[in-house]
PDB file of C-alpha atoms in Angstrom:
ATOM      1  CA  MET A 175     -20.113 -44.201  -8.497  1.00 70.00           C
ATOM      2  CA  LYS A 176     -18.220 -40.947  -7.833  1.00 75.00           C
ATOM      3  CA  HIS A 177     -15.445 -42.099 -10.164  1.00 77.00           C
ATOM      4  CA  SER A 178     -17.753 -43.039 -12.870  1.00 83.00           C
ATOM      5  CA  THR A 179     -19.603 -39.603 -12.606  1.00 87.00           C
ATOM      6  CA  THR A 180     -16.094 -37.922 -13.030  1.00 86.00           C
ATOM      7  CA  VAL A 181     -15.367 -39.686 -16.086  1.00 86.00           C
ATOM      8  CA  ALA A 182     -18.676 -39.199 -17.588  1.00 89.00           C
ATOM      9  CA  TYR A 183     -18.269 -35.371 -16.907  1.00 90.00           C
ATOM     10  CA  TYR A 184     -14.865 -35.077 -18.764  1.00 87.00           C
ATOM     11  CA  SER A 185     -16.223 -37.239 -21.499  1.00 88.00           C
ATOM     12  CA  LEU A 186     -19.175 -35.029 -22.046  1.00 90.00           C
ATOM     13  CA  ILE A 187     -16.654 -31.879 -21.761  1.00 91.00           C
ATOM     14  CA  GLU A 188     -14.692 -33.788 -24.453  1.00 89.00           C
ATOM     15  CA  ALA A 189     -17.629 -34.098 -26.630  1.00 89.00           C
ATOM     16  CA  LEU A 190     -18.393 -30.326 -26.209  1.00 90.00           C
ATOM     17  CA  ARG A 191     -14.811 -29.214 -26.993  1.00 89.00           C
ATOM     18  CA  SER A 192     -14.417 -31.438 -30.042  1.00 87.00           C
ATOM     19  CA  GLY A 193     -15.919 -31.211 -33.542  1.00 88.00           C
ATOM     20  CA  LEU A 194     -19.031 -32.744 -32.621  1.00 90.00           C
ATOM     21  CA  PRO A 195     -21.073 -29.568 -32.086  1.00 91.00           C
ATOM     22  CA  TRP A 196     -19.893 -27.963 -35.284  1.00 94.00           C
ATOM     23  CA  LEU A 197     -20.699 -31.170 -37.075  1.00 94.00           C
ATOM     24  CA  ALA A 198     -24.095 -31.235 -35.502  1.00 93.00           C
ATOM     25  CA  ALA A 199     -24.785 -27.691 -36.292  1.00 94.00           C
ATOM     26  CA  ALA A 200     -23.833 -28.189 -40.258  1.00 94.00           C
ATOM     27  CA  CYS A 201     -25.989 -31.307 -40.288  1.00 93.00           C
ATOM     28  CA  LEU A 202     -28.895 -29.474 -38.867  1.00 92.00           C
ATOM     29  CA  ILE A 203     -28.403 -26.729 -41.023  1.00 93.00           C
ATOM     30  CA  ALA A 204     -28.023 -28.918 -44.233  1.00 93.00           C
ATOM     31  CA  VAL A 205     -31.376 -30.642 -43.457  1.00 90.00           C
ATOM     32  CA  LEU A 206     -33.380 -27.682 -42.513  1.00 89.00           C
ATOM     33  CA  GLY A 207     -32.043 -26.093 -45.922  1.00 89.00           C
ATOM     34  CA  LEU A 208     -33.150 -29.516 -47.628  1.00 87.00           C
ATOM     35  CA  ALA A 209     -36.609 -29.530 -46.279  1.00 83.00           C
ATOM     36  CA  GLY A 210     -37.029 -25.759 -46.814  1.00 81.00           C
ATOM     37  CA  PHE A 211     -36.125 -26.330 -50.756  1.00 84.00           C
ATOM     38  CA  LEU A 212     -38.638 -29.235 -50.772  1.00 78.00           C
ATOM     39  CA  SER A 213     -41.276 -27.451 -49.253  1.00 74.00           C
ATOM     40  CA  GLN A 214     -41.024 -24.807 -52.092  1.00 77.00           C
ATOM     41  CA  VAL A 215     -41.300 -26.900 -54.882  1.00 70.00           C
ATOM     42  CA  ALA A 216     -43.964 -29.075 -53.372  1.00 64.00           C
ATOM     43  CA  ILE A 217     -47.516 -28.532 -54.731  1.00 64.00           C
ATOM     44  CA  THR A 218     -49.387 -29.415 -51.548  1.00 68.00           C
ATOM     45  CA  GLU A 219     -48.646 -30.481 -47.942  1.00 70.00           C
ATOM     46  CA  ALA A 220     -45.510 -28.414 -47.871  1.00 70.00           C
ATOM     47  CA  THR A 221     -45.497 -28.157 -43.958  1.00 76.00           C
ATOM     48  CA  ALA A 222     -45.727 -32.115 -43.564  1.00 77.00           C
ATOM     49  CA  LEU A 223     -43.093 -32.466 -46.320  1.00 78.00           C
ATOM     50  CA  GLN A 224     -40.890 -30.162 -44.284  1.00 83.00           C
ATOM     51  CA  ALA A 225     -41.396 -32.076 -40.890  1.00 81.00           C
ATOM     52  CA  SER A 226     -41.291 -35.630 -42.452  1.00 84.00           C
ATOM     53  CA  THR A 227     -38.173 -34.770 -44.265  1.00 86.00           C
ATOM     54  CA  ALA A 228     -36.291 -33.295 -41.493  1.00 88.00           C
ATOM     55  CA  GLY A 229     -37.542 -36.064 -38.815  1.00 87.00           C
ATOM     56  CA  ALA A 230     -36.314 -38.706 -41.332  1.00 88.00           C
ATOM     57  CA  LEU A 231     -32.930 -37.087 -41.946  1.00 92.00           C
ATOM     58  CA  LEU A 232     -32.019 -35.796 -38.650  1.00 92.00           C
ATOM     59  CA  ARG A 233     -32.728 -39.439 -37.146  1.00 92.00           C
ATOM     60  CA  PRO A 234     -29.466 -41.172 -38.999  1.00 92.00           C
ATOM     61  CA  CYS A 235     -27.462 -37.947 -38.672  1.00 94.00           C
ATOM     62  CA  ALA A 236     -27.956 -38.165 -34.889  1.00 94.00           C
ATOM     63  CA  VAL A 237     -27.098 -41.845 -34.712  1.00 94.00           C
ATOM     64  CA  PHE A 238     -23.829 -41.564 -37.164  1.00 94.00           C
ATOM     65  CA  LEU A 239     -22.289 -38.711 -35.404  1.00 95.00           C
ATOM     66  CA  ILE A 240     -22.498 -40.063 -31.837  1.00 95.00           C
ATOM     67  CA  THR A 241     -21.189 -43.270 -33.395  1.00 95.00           C
ATOM     68  CA  ALA A 242     -18.184 -41.884 -35.189  1.00 94.00           C
ATOM     69  CA  HIS A 243     -17.678 -39.505 -31.833  1.00 94.00           C
ATOM     70  CA  VAL A 244     -17.548 -42.433 -29.692  1.00 94.00           C
ATOM     71  CA  VAL A 245     -15.187 -44.675 -31.793  1.00 93.00           C
ATOM     72  CA  ALA A 246     -12.757 -41.504 -32.639  1.00 92.00           C
ATOM     73  CA  SER A 247     -12.632 -40.843 -28.857  1.00 91.00           C
ATOM     74  CA  VAL A 248     -11.834 -44.338 -27.767  1.00 90.00           C
ATOM     75  CA  ALA A 249      -9.254 -44.775 -30.525  1.00 88.00           C
ATOM     76  CA  ARG A 250      -7.799 -41.118 -29.745  1.00 88.00           C
ATOM     77  CA  GLU A 251      -7.453 -42.181 -25.988  1.00 85.00           C
ATOM     78  CA  ALA A 252      -5.892 -45.456 -26.772  1.00 81.00           C
ATOM     79  CA  ASN A 253      -3.431 -43.794 -29.076  1.00 81.00           C
ATOM     80  CA  ASP A 254      -2.325 -41.159 -26.681  1.00 78.00           C
ATOM     81  CA  LYS A 255      -2.189 -43.723 -23.999  1.00 77.00           C
ATOM     82  CA  GLY A 256      -4.640 -42.076 -21.733  1.00 73.00           C
ATOM     83  CA  LEU A 257      -6.338 -45.265 -21.142  1.00 72.00           C
ATOM     84  CA  GLU A 258      -3.586 -46.794 -19.393  1.00 74.00           C
ATOM     85  CA  LEU A 259      -2.910 -43.722 -17.537  1.00 78.00           C
ATOM     86  CA  THR A 260      -6.249 -43.184 -16.277  1.00 75.00           C
ATOM     87  CA  LEU A 261      -6.492 -46.899 -15.114  1.00 71.00           C
ATOM     88  CA  ALA A 262      -3.253 -46.443 -13.168  1.00 75.00           C
ATOM     89  CA  LEU A 263      -5.321 -44.132 -10.724  1.00 76.00           C
ATOM     90  CA  PRO A 264      -7.779 -45.710  -8.115  1.00 78.00           C
ATOM     91  CA  ILE A 265     -10.537 -46.518 -10.404  1.00 82.00           C
ATOM     92  CA  SER A 266     -11.617 -49.880 -11.476  1.00 84.00           C
ATOM     93  CA  ARG A 267     -12.284 -50.704 -14.940  1.00 85.00           C
ATOM     94  CA  PRO A 268     -16.165 -51.134 -14.629  1.00 86.00           C
ATOM     95  CA  ALA A 269     -16.276 -47.826 -13.153  1.00 88.00           C
ATOM     96  CA  TYR A 270     -14.123 -46.292 -15.890  1.00 89.00           C
ATOM     97  CA  TYR A 271     -16.215 -48.153 -18.510  1.00 91.00           C
ATOM     98  CA  LEU A 272     -19.613 -47.315 -17.166  1.00 92.00           C
ATOM     99  CA  GLY A 273     -18.569 -43.518 -16.688  1.00 91.00           C
ATOM    100  CA  LYS A 274     -17.501 -43.311 -20.352  1.00 92.00           C
ATOM    101  CA  LEU A 275     -20.928 -44.737 -21.328  1.00 94.00           C
ATOM    102  CA  LEU A 276     -22.835 -42.253 -19.356  1.00 94.00           C
ATOM    103  CA  GLY A 277     -20.826 -39.340 -20.895  1.00 93.00           C
ATOM    104  CA  PHE A 278     -21.455 -40.671 -24.241  1.00 94.00           C
ATOM    105  CA  VAL A 279     -25.049 -41.097 -23.429  1.00 95.00           C
ATOM    106  CA  CYS A 280     -25.312 -37.660 -22.415  1.00 95.00           C
ATOM    107  CA  ALA A 281     -23.797 -36.330 -25.488  1.00 94.00           C
ATOM    108  CA  GLY A 282     -26.330 -38.177 -27.411  1.00 94.00           C
ATOM    109  CA  ALA A 283     -29.163 -36.897 -25.491  1.00 95.00           C
ATOM    110  CA  LEU A 284     -27.738 -33.261 -25.922  1.00 95.00           C
ATOM    111  CA  LEU A 285     -27.508 -34.150 -29.573  1.00 95.00           C
ATOM    112  CA  ALA A 286     -31.332 -35.441 -29.717  1.00 94.00           C
ATOM    113  CA  THR A 287     -32.296 -32.189 -27.940  1.00 94.00           C
ATOM    114  CA  LEU A 288     -30.576 -29.814 -30.645  1.00 94.00           C
ATOM    115  CA  PHE A 289     -32.130 -31.826 -33.439  1.00 94.00           C
ATOM    116  CA  ALA A 290     -35.622 -31.790 -32.146  1.00 93.00           C
ATOM    117  CA  LEU A 291     -35.732 -28.170 -31.104  1.00 92.00           C
ATOM    118  CA  PRO A 292     -36.243 -26.855 -34.620  1.00 90.00           C
ATOM    119  CA  LEU A 293     -39.214 -29.437 -35.291  1.00 90.00           C
ATOM    120  CA  LEU A 294     -41.110 -27.356 -32.784  1.00 88.00           C
ATOM    121  CA  ALA A 295     -42.337 -25.420 -35.874  1.00 84.00           C
ATOM    122  CA  TRP A 296     -44.147 -28.093 -37.488  1.00 85.00           C
ATOM    123  CA  ALA A 297     -45.043 -30.723 -34.900  1.00 84.00           C
ATOM    124  CA  LYS A 298     -47.173 -30.791 -31.885  1.00 87.00           C
ATOM    125  CA  PRO A 299     -44.867 -30.540 -28.417  1.00 89.00           C
ATOM    126  CA  ALA A 300     -46.585 -33.692 -26.945  1.00 89.00           C
ATOM    127  CA  ASP A 301     -45.723 -35.675 -30.371  1.00 88.00           C
ATOM    128  CA  LEU A 302     -42.301 -34.042 -30.815  1.00 91.00           C
ATOM    129  CA  ALA A 303     -41.531 -35.063 -26.833  1.00 92.00           C
ATOM    130  CA  ALA A 304     -42.114 -38.737 -27.822  1.00 92.00           C
ATOM    131  CA  TRP A 305     -39.982 -38.275 -30.654  1.00 93.00           C
ATOM    132  CA  TRP A 306     -37.305 -36.856 -28.826  1.00 94.00           C
ATOM    133  CA  ILE A 307     -37.179 -39.413 -26.004  1.00 94.00           C
ATOM    134  CA  SER A 308     -37.268 -42.268 -28.739  1.00 94.00           C
ATOM    135  CA  LEU A 309     -34.241 -40.315 -30.469  1.00 94.00           C
ATOM    136  CA  ALA A 310     -32.492 -40.204 -27.240  1.00 94.00           C
ATOM    137  CA  ALA A 311     -32.769 -43.686 -26.359  1.00 94.00           C
ATOM    138  CA  GLU A 312     -31.684 -44.590 -29.874  1.00 94.00           C
ATOM    139  CA  THR A 313     -28.579 -42.677 -29.622  1.00 95.00           C
ATOM    140  CA  ALA A 314     -27.786 -44.034 -26.063  1.00 95.00           C
ATOM    141  CA  LEU A 315     -28.082 -47.675 -27.882  1.00 95.00           C
ATOM    142  CA  ALA A 316     -25.687 -46.304 -30.615  1.00 94.00           C
ATOM    143  CA  ALA A 317     -23.391 -45.223 -28.188  1.00 95.00           C
ATOM    144  CA  ALA A 318     -23.342 -48.337 -26.357  1.00 94.00           C
ATOM    145  CA  ALA A 319     -22.608 -50.201 -29.609  1.00 94.00           C
ATOM    146  CA  ALA A 320     -19.974 -48.138 -30.479  1.00 94.00           C
ATOM    147  CA  LEU A 321     -18.178 -47.961 -27.379  1.00 93.00           C
ATOM    148  CA  PHE A 322     -18.474 -51.872 -27.219  1.00 93.00           C
ATOM    149  CA  PHE A 323     -17.119 -52.168 -30.865  1.00 92.00           C
ATOM    150  CA  ALA A 324     -14.403 -49.673 -30.508  1.00 91.00           C
ATOM    151  CA  SER A 325     -13.213 -51.398 -27.220  1.00 88.00           C
ATOM    152  CA  ALA A 326     -13.352 -55.048 -28.627  1.00 86.00           C
ATOM    153  CA  LEU A 327     -11.712 -54.015 -32.332  1.00 85.00           C
ATOM    154  CA  THR A 328      -8.410 -52.512 -32.854  1.00 77.00           C
ATOM    155  CA  GLN A 329      -9.266 -50.506 -36.144  1.00 86.00           C
ATOM    156  CA  THR A 330     -11.368 -47.411 -36.183  1.00 89.00           C
ATOM    157  CA  VAL A 331     -13.114 -48.146 -39.534  1.00 91.00           C
ATOM    158  CA  ALA A 332     -14.063 -51.868 -38.461  1.00 91.00           C
ATOM    159  CA  ALA A 333     -15.454 -50.571 -35.267  1.00 91.00           C
ATOM    160  CA  ILE A 334     -17.649 -47.791 -37.115  1.00 92.00           C
ATOM    161  CA  ALA A 335     -18.768 -50.365 -39.630  1.00 93.00           C
ATOM    162  CA  ALA A 336     -19.687 -53.000 -37.147  1.00 92.00           C
ATOM    163  CA  ALA A 337     -21.724 -50.326 -35.219  1.00 92.00           C
ATOM    164  CA  VAL A 338     -23.347 -48.855 -38.240  1.00 91.00           C
ATOM    165  CA  GLY A 339     -24.221 -52.297 -39.532  1.00 90.00           C
ATOM    166  CA  LEU A 340     -25.775 -53.304 -36.514  1.00 89.00           C
ATOM    167  CA  TYR A 341     -28.072 -50.316 -36.709  1.00 91.00           C
ATOM    168  CA  LEU A 342     -28.931 -50.798 -40.385  1.00 89.00           C
ATOM    169  CA  LEU A 343     -29.910 -54.398 -39.581  1.00 87.00           C
ATOM    170  CA  GLY A 344     -32.043 -53.280 -36.824  1.00 86.00           C
ATOM    171  CA  ARG A 345     -33.823 -50.747 -39.026  1.00 87.00           C
ATOM    172  CA  SER A 346     -34.335 -53.027 -41.951  1.00 84.00           C
ATOM    173  CA  ILE A 347     -34.821 -56.379 -40.293  1.00 80.00           C
ATOM    174  CA  ALA A 348     -38.829 -56.208 -40.328  1.00 77.00           C
ATOM    175  CA  ALA A 349     -38.776 -55.476 -44.118  1.00 76.00           C
ATOM    176  CA  ILE A 350     -36.304 -58.354 -44.682  1.00 75.00           C
ATOM    177  CA  GLN A 351     -38.651 -60.490 -42.895  1.00 72.00           C
ATOM    178  CA  ALA A 352     -41.729 -59.412 -44.868  1.00 74.00           C
ATOM    179  CA  ILE A 353     -39.632 -60.151 -48.008  1.00 73.00           C
ATOM    180  CA  ALA A 354     -38.614 -63.581 -46.739  1.00 67.00           C
ATOM    181  CA  GLY A 355     -42.154 -64.457 -45.669  1.00 66.00           C
ATOM    182  CA  SER A 356     -43.794 -63.183 -48.811  1.00 62.00           C
ATOM    183  CA  PRO A 357     -46.178 -65.491 -50.534  1.00 62.00           C
ATOM    184  CA  LEU A 358     -44.206 -64.885 -53.956  1.00 56.00           C
ATOM    185  CA  ALA A 359     -41.258 -66.406 -52.425  1.00 57.00           C
ATOM    186  CA  ALA A 360     -40.221 -69.753 -53.521  1.00 57.00           C
ATOM    187  CA  ASP A 361     -41.275 -72.932 -51.604  1.00 65.00           C
ATOM    188  CA  SER A 362     -38.189 -74.875 -51.600  1.00 66.00           C
ATOM    189  CA  VAL A 363     -35.968 -75.994 -48.616  1.00 65.00           C
ATOM    190  CA  PRO A 364     -33.219 -73.248 -49.294  1.00 67.00           C
ATOM    191  CA  ALA A 365     -36.169 -70.708 -49.204  1.00 65.00           C
ATOM    192  CA  GLN A 366     -37.425 -72.118 -45.916  1.00 71.00           C
ATOM    193  CA  ALA A 367     -33.902 -72.138 -44.421  1.00 73.00           C
ATOM    194  CA  ALA A 368     -33.470 -68.430 -45.407  1.00 69.00           C
ATOM    195  CA  ARG A 369     -36.853 -67.594 -43.629  1.00 73.00           C
ATOM    196  CA  TRP A 370     -35.705 -69.532 -40.563  1.00 77.00           C
ATOM    197  CA  ILE A 371     -32.383 -67.671 -40.385  1.00 77.00           C
ATOM    198  CA  VAL A 372     -34.134 -64.358 -40.906  1.00 74.00           C
ATOM    199  CA  ASP A 373     -36.378 -65.035 -38.151  1.00 73.00           C
ATOM    200  CA  ALA A 374     -33.850 -66.094 -35.882  1.00 73.00           C
ATOM    201  CA  LEU A 375     -31.848 -63.089 -36.602  1.00 71.00           C
ATOM    202  CA  SER A 376     -34.639 -60.772 -35.867  1.00 72.00           C
ATOM    203  CA  LEU A 377     -34.797 -62.111 -32.220  1.00 74.00           C
ATOM    204  CA  LEU A 378     -31.081 -60.796 -32.051  1.00 76.00           C
ATOM    205  CA  LEU A 379     -31.610 -57.502 -33.291  1.00 80.00           C
ATOM    206  CA  PRO A 380     -33.397 -54.328 -31.730  1.00 82.00           C
ATOM    207  CA  ARG A 381     -36.488 -53.360 -33.427  1.00 82.00           C
ATOM    208  CA  LEU A 382     -35.218 -49.816 -34.602  1.00 84.00           C
ATOM    209  CA  ASP A 383     -38.035 -49.668 -37.286  1.00 83.00           C
ATOM    210  CA  ALA A 384     -40.632 -49.174 -34.386  1.00 83.00           C
ATOM    211  CA  VAL A 385     -38.907 -46.049 -32.809  1.00 87.00           C
ATOM    212  CA  THR A 386     -38.257 -42.524 -33.736  1.00 87.00           C
ATOM    213  CA  ARG A 387     -40.419 -42.614 -36.659  1.00 87.00           C
ATOM    214  CA  ALA A 388     -40.972 -39.332 -38.890  1.00 85.00           C
ATOM    215  CA  ASP A 389     -44.658 -40.054 -39.204  1.00 84.00           C
ATOM    216  CA  TRP A 390     -45.207 -39.328 -35.464  1.00 87.00           C
ATOM    217  CA  LEU A 391     -44.459 -35.647 -36.247  1.00 86.00           C
ATOM    218  CA  LEU A 392     -47.312 -35.654 -38.924  1.00 84.00           C
ATOM    219  CA  TYR A 393     -50.157 -38.035 -37.142  1.00 84.00           C
ATOM    220  CA  GLY A 394     -49.472 -38.202 -33.528  1.00 82.00           C
ATOM    221  CA  ALA A 395     -47.053 -40.162 -31.443  1.00 84.00           C
ATOM    222  CA  PRO A 396     -48.155 -43.731 -30.680  1.00 86.00           C
ATOM    223  CA  ALA A 397     -49.893 -44.572 -27.245  1.00 86.00           C
ATOM    224  CA  ALA A 398     -48.008 -44.490 -24.130  1.00 87.00           C
ATOM    225  CA  ALA A 399     -48.129 -48.230 -23.560  1.00 88.00           C
ATOM    226  CA  GLU A 400     -47.077 -48.777 -27.308  1.00 88.00           C
ATOM    227  CA  LEU A 401     -44.040 -46.259 -26.831  1.00 88.00           C
ATOM    228  CA  ALA A 402     -42.780 -47.995 -23.579  1.00 90.00           C
ATOM    229  CA  HIS A 403     -43.153 -51.143 -25.220  1.00 88.00           C
ATOM    230  CA  ALA A 404     -40.876 -50.211 -27.919  1.00 87.00           C
ATOM    231  CA  LEU A 405     -38.468 -48.174 -25.652  1.00 90.00           C
ATOM    232  CA  SER A 406     -38.090 -51.197 -23.436  1.00 90.00           C
ATOM    233  CA  GLY A 407     -36.600 -53.361 -26.128  1.00 87.00           C
ATOM    234  CA  LEU A 408     -34.066 -50.675 -26.864  1.00 90.00           C
ATOM    235  CA  ALA A 409     -33.465 -50.640 -23.045  1.00 92.00           C
ATOM    236  CA  LEU A 410     -33.040 -54.413 -22.849  1.00 91.00           C
ATOM    237  CA  TYR A 411     -30.520 -54.266 -25.857  1.00 91.00           C
ATOM    238  CA  PHE A 412     -28.543 -51.524 -24.250  1.00 93.00           C
ATOM    239  CA  LEU A 413     -28.186 -53.268 -21.150  1.00 93.00           C
ATOM    240  CA  LEU A 414     -26.799 -56.377 -23.046  1.00 92.00           C
ATOM    241  CA  LEU A 415     -24.433 -54.250 -24.887  1.00 92.00           C
ATOM    242  CA  THR A 416     -23.112 -52.819 -21.562  1.00 92.00           C
ATOM    243  CA  ALA A 417     -22.740 -56.147 -20.052  1.00 92.00           C
ATOM    244  CA  ALA A 418     -20.780 -57.496 -22.984  1.00 90.00           C
ATOM    245  CA  GLY A 419     -18.726 -54.416 -22.941  1.00 90.00           C
ATOM    246  CA  LEU A 420     -17.760 -54.693 -19.305  1.00 90.00           C
ATOM    247  CA  PHE A 421     -17.077 -58.353 -19.738  1.00 89.00           C
ATOM    248  CA  ASP A 422     -14.557 -57.805 -22.568  1.00 85.00           C
ATOM    249  CA  PHE A 423     -12.897 -54.626 -21.018  1.00 83.00           C
ATOM    250  CA  SER A 424     -12.554 -56.248 -17.754  1.00 81.00           C
ATOM    251  CA  ARG A 425     -10.695 -59.375 -19.125  1.00 79.00           C
ATOM    252  CA  ARG A 426      -8.664 -57.601 -21.725  1.00 72.00           C
ATOM    253  CA  ASN A 427      -4.914 -57.046 -21.356  1.00 69.00           C
ATOM    254  CA  LEU A 428      -3.808 -53.404 -21.808  1.00 62.00           C
TER     255      LEU A 428
END
């Protein structure tokens, strides 16, 4: 546990000293500027438009930034031979992997906090707290996915594409199911097979469409039980990705 905490501390220091804070600040300024511009041209509900626009855009920004940072950090450490140097010390592979993941999760939580603070101007604190907790959980899941793909794949672009693709599928699988099961869809055998494939795929993906919704900032957060149910699904998928990453990292020859 001590070794994992040490690795997590230095991973967080690396995130704070990298370009991540500057990119996060640039994204925040750009999103708030766009939200302010749209509120000026809106005829009615300017405040609601600002809140919904900022919440809807800051969410993917946070996920993409933490994904890109994790993949870039793993690639840089592999290129600099820092991984071999670290594992030469008296530290186990599971402790190292869990330490890196913990550091990236903390960086994602700080990113979610930075993006949530400006929204206090438009949203109620209780509703914003639920949105913030959900965004922190979502960035943690994105960090786990990015670390797994960055460790399993050898190319940076492939790892980012795989992590982002998993996230996009999790966001859109409910809409894909609705389209596949529409009454207007054909009733042929290929259409039935497509529906079965989509339903099976939905069981393997996290339901990201149910968390960190921008409408929470306008109409209130869901009930505690509903929020806990949605976050428990992310937690389960986070544990599955962590277990898969530990298995792959422990068996791989460096």
